[in-house]
PDB file of C-alpha atoms in Angstrom:
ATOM      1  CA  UNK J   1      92.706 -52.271-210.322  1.00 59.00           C
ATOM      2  CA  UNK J   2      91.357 -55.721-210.662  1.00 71.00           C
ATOM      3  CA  UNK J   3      91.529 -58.013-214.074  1.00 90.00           C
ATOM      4  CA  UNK J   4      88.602 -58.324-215.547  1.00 93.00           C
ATOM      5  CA  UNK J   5      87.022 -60.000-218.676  1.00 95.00           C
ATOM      6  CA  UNK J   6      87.235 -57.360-221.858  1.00 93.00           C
ATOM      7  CA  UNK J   7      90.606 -55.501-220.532  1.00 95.00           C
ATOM      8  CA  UNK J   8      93.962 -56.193-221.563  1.00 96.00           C
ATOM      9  CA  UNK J   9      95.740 -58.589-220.353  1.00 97.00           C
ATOM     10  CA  UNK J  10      99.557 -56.660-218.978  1.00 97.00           C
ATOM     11  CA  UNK J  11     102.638 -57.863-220.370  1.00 97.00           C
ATOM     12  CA  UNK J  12     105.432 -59.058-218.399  1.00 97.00           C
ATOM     13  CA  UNK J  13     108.709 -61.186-218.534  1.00 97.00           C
ATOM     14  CA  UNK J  14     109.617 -64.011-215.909  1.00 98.00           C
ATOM     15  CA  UNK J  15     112.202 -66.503-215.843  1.00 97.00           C
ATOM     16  CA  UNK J  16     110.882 -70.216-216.384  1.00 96.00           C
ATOM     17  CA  UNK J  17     112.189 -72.900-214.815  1.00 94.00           C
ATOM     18  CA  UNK J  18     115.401 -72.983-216.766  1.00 93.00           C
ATOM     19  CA  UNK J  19     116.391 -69.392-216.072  1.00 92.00           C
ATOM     20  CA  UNK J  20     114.653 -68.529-219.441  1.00 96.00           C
ATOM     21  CA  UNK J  21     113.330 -65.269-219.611  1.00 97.00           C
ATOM     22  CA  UNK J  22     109.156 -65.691-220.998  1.00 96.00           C
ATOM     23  CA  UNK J  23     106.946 -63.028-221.980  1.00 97.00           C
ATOM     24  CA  UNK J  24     103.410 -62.884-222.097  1.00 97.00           C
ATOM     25  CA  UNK J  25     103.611 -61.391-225.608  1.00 97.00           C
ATOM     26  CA  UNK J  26     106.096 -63.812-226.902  1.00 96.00           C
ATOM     27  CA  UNK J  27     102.647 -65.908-227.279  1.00 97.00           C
ATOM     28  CA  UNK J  28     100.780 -63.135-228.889  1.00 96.00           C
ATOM     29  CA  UNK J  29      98.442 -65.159-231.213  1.00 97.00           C
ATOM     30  CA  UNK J  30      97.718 -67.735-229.092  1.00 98.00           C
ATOM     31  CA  UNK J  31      94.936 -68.515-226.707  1.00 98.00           C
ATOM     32  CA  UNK J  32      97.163 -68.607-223.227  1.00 98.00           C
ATOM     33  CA  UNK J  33      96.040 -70.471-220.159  1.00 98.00           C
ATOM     34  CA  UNK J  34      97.771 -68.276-217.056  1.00 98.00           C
ATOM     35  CA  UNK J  35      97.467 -69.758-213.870  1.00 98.00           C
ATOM     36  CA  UNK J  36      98.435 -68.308-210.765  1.00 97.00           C
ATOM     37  CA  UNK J  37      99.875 -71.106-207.777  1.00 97.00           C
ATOM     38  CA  UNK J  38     100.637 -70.360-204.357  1.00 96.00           C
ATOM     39  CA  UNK J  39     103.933 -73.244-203.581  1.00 95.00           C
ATOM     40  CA  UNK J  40     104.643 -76.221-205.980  1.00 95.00           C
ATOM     41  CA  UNK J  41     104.487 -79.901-204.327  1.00 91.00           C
ATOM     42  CA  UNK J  42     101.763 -79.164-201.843  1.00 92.00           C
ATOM     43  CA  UNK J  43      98.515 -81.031-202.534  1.00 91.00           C
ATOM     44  CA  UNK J  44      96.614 -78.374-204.355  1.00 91.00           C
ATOM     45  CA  UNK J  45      99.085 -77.336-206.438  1.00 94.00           C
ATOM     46  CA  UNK J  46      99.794 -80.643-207.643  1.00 94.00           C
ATOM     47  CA  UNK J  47      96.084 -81.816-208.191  1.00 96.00           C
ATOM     48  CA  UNK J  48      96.160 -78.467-210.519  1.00 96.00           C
ATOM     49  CA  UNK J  49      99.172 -79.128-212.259  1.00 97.00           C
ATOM     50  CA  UNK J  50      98.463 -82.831-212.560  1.00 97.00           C
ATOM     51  CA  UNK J  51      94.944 -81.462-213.581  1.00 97.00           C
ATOM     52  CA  UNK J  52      96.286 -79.741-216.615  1.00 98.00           C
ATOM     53  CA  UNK J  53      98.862 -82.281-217.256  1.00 97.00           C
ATOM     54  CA  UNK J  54      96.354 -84.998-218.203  1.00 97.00           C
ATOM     55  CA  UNK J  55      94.848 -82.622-220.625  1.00 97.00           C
ATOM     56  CA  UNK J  56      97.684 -81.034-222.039  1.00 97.00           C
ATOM     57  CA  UNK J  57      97.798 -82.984-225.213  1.00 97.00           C
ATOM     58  CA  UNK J  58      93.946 -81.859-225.853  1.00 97.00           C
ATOM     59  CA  UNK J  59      95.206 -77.898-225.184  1.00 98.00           C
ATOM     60  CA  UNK J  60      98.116 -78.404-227.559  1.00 96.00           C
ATOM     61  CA  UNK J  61      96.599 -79.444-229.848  1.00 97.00           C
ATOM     62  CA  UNK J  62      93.759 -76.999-229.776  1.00 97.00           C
ATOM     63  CA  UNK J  63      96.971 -74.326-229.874  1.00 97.00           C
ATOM     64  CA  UNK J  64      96.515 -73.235-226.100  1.00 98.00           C
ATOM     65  CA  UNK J  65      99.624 -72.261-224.250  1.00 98.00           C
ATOM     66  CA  UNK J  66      99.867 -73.377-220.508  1.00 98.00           C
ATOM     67  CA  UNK J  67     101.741 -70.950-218.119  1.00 98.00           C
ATOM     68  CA  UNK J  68     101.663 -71.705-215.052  1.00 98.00           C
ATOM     69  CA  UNK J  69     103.169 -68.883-212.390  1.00 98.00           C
ATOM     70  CA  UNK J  70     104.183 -68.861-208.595  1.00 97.00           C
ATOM     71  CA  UNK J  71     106.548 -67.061-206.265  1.00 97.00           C
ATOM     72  CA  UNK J  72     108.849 -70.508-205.786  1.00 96.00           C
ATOM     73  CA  UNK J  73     112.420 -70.151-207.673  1.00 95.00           C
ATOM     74  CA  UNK J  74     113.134 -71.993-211.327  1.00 94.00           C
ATOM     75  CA  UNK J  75     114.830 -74.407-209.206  1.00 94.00           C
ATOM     76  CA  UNK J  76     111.804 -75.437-207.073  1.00 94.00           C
ATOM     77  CA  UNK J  77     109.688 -75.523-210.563  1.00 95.00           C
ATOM     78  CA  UNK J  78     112.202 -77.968-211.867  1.00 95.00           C
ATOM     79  CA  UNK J  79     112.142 -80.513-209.392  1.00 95.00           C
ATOM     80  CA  UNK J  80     108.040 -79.856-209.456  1.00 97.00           C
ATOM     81  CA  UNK J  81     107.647 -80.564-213.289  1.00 96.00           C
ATOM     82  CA  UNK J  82     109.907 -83.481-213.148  1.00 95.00           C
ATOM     83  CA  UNK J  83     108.424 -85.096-210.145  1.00 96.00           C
ATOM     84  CA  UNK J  84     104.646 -84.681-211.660  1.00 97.00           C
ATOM     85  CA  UNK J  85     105.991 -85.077-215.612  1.00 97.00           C
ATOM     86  CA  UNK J  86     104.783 -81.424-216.025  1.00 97.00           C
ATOM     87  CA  UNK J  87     104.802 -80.315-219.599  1.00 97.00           C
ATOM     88  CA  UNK J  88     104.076 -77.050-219.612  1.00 97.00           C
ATOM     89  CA  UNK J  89     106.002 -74.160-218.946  1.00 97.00           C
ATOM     90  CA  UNK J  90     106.598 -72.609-215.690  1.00 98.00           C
ATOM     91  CA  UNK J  91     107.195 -69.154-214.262  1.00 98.00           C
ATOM     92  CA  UNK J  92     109.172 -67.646-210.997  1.00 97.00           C
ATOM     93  CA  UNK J  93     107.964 -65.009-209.760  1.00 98.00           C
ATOM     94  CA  UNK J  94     109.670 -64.689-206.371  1.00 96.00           C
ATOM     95  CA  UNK J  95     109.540 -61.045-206.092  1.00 96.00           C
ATOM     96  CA  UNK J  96     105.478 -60.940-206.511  1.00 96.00           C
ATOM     97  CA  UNK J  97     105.439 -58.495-209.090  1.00 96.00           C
ATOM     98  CA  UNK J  98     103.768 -60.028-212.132  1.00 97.00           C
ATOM     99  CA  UNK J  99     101.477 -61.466-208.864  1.00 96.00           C
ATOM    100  CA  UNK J 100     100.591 -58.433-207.562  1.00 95.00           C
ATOM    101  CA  UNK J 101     100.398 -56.778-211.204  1.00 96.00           C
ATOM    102  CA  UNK J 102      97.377 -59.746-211.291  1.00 96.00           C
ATOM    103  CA  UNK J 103      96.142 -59.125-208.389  1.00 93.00           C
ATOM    104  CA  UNK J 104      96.457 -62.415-206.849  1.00 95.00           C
ATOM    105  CA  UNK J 105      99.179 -61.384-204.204  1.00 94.00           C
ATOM    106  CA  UNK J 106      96.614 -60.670-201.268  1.00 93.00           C
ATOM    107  CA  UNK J 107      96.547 -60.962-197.340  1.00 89.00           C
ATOM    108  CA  UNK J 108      95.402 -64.468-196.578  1.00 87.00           C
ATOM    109  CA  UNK J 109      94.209 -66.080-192.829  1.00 84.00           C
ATOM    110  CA  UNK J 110      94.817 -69.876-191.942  1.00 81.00           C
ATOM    111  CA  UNK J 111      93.921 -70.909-188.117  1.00 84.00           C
ATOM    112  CA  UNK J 112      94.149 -67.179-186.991  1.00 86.00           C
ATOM    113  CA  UNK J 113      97.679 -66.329-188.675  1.00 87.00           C
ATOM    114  CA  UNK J 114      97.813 -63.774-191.332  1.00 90.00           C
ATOM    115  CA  UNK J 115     100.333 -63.768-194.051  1.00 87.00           C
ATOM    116  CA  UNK J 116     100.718 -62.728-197.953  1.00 93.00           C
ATOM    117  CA  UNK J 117     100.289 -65.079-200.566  1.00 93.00           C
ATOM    118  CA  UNK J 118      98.732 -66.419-203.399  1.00 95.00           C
ATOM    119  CA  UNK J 119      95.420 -66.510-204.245  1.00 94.00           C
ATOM    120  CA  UNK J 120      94.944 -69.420-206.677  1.00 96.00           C
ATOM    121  CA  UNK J 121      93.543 -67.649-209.785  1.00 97.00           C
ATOM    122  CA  UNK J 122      93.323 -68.890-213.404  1.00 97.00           C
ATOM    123  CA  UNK J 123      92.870 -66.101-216.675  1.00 98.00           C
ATOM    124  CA  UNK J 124      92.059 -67.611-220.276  1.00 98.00           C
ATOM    125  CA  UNK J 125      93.668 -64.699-222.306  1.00 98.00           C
ATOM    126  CA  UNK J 126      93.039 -64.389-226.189  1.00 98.00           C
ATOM    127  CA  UNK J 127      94.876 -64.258-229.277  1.00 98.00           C
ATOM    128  CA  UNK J 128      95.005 -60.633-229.090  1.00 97.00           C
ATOM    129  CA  UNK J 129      95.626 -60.264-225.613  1.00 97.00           C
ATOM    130  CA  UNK J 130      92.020 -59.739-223.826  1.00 97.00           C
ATOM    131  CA  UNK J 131      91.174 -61.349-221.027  1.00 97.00           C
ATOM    132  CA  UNK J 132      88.389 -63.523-221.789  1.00 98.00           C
ATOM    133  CA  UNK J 133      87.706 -65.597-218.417  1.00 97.00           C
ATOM    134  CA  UNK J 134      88.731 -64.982-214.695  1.00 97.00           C
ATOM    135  CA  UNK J 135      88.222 -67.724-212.466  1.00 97.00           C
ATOM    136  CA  UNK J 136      88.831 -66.648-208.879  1.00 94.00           C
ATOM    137  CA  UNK J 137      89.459 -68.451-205.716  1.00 87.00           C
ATOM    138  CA  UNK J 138      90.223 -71.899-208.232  1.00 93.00           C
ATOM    139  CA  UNK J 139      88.884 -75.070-206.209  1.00 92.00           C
ATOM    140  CA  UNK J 140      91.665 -77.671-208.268  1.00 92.00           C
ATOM    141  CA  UNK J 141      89.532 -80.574-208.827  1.00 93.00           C
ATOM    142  CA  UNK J 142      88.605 -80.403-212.227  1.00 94.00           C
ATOM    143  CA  UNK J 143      89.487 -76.844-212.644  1.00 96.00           C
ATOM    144  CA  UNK J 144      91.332 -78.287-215.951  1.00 97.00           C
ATOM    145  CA  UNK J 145      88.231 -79.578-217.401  1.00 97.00           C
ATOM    146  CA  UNK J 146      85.990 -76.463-216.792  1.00 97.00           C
ATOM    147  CA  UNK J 147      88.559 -74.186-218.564  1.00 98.00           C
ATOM    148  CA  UNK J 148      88.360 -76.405-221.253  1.00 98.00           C
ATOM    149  CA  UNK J 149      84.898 -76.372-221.283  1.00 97.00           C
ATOM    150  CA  UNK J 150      84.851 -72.666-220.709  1.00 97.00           C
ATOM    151  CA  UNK J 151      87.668 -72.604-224.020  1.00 98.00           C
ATOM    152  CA  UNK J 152      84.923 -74.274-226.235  1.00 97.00           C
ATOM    153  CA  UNK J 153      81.769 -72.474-224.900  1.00 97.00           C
ATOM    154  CA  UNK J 154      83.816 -69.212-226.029  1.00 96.00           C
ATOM    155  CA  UNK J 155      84.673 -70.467-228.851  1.00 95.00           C
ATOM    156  CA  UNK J 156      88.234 -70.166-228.632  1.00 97.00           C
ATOM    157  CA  UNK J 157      89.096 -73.926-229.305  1.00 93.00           C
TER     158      UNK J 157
END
């Protein structure tokens, strides 16, 4: 079943980049920015992660959380936040399940070839878990600034 605004947003646990096991509930009480990557250090990853990174001070200190998750290994997110000075948290999700549980893990085409993978997909989740704001099929250029916009027009910042 799709995500949509008004339901709840599922729990789940992933490592982060240092092997640390997050939960979505461990930021219970906080408005969480969850954004959904296909492969850190291509070009649209990084202008979305680079994207957020600019802005992060303005999210902190409006009290958002940043997460964001894709199938590469806490290794591969390492190297990615320390290339791009990343500094918010990332998640592993190699197995697809928190992806899937999102339903971002779809069949995808690219010149004729099919394959599984992510669909880039951002949800603003409230303090009490809702889901507030889906933005499918993210285009990464200034995707940071209209879910900021989006955070104040909901009032939620």
């Amino acid at each position: 079943m799709p995500l949509e605004v008004g339901i709840a947003a599922p729990d789940f646990a992933l490592p982060d980049e240092n092997g640390r096991v997050h939960r979505l509930s461990d930021d219970h009480g906080k408005v969480v920015v969850l954004y959904f990557y296909p492969k850190d250090n291509t070009p649209g990853c990084t202008r979305e992660a680079v994207g957020f990174r600019d802005m992060y001070d303005q999210f902190q200190q409006a009290g958002v959380v940043i997460l964001g998750v894709s199938p590469d290994p806490p290794e591969r997110h390492i190297r990615f936040k320390t290339k791009h000075d990343l500094p918010f948290t990332l998640l592993a999700d190699p197995e697809h399940q928190v992806c899937t549980l999102y339903d971002v893990w779809k069949k995808k085409k690219n010149f004729g070839k099919e394959y599984f993978g992510v669909v880039r997909t951002t949800y603003i989740i409230t303090p009490d878990g809702m889901i507030a704001k889906v933005y499918k099929r993210v285009k990464t250029n200034g995707h940071a600034e209209q879910v900021w916009q989006d955070l104040q027009a909901l009032g939620l910042v």
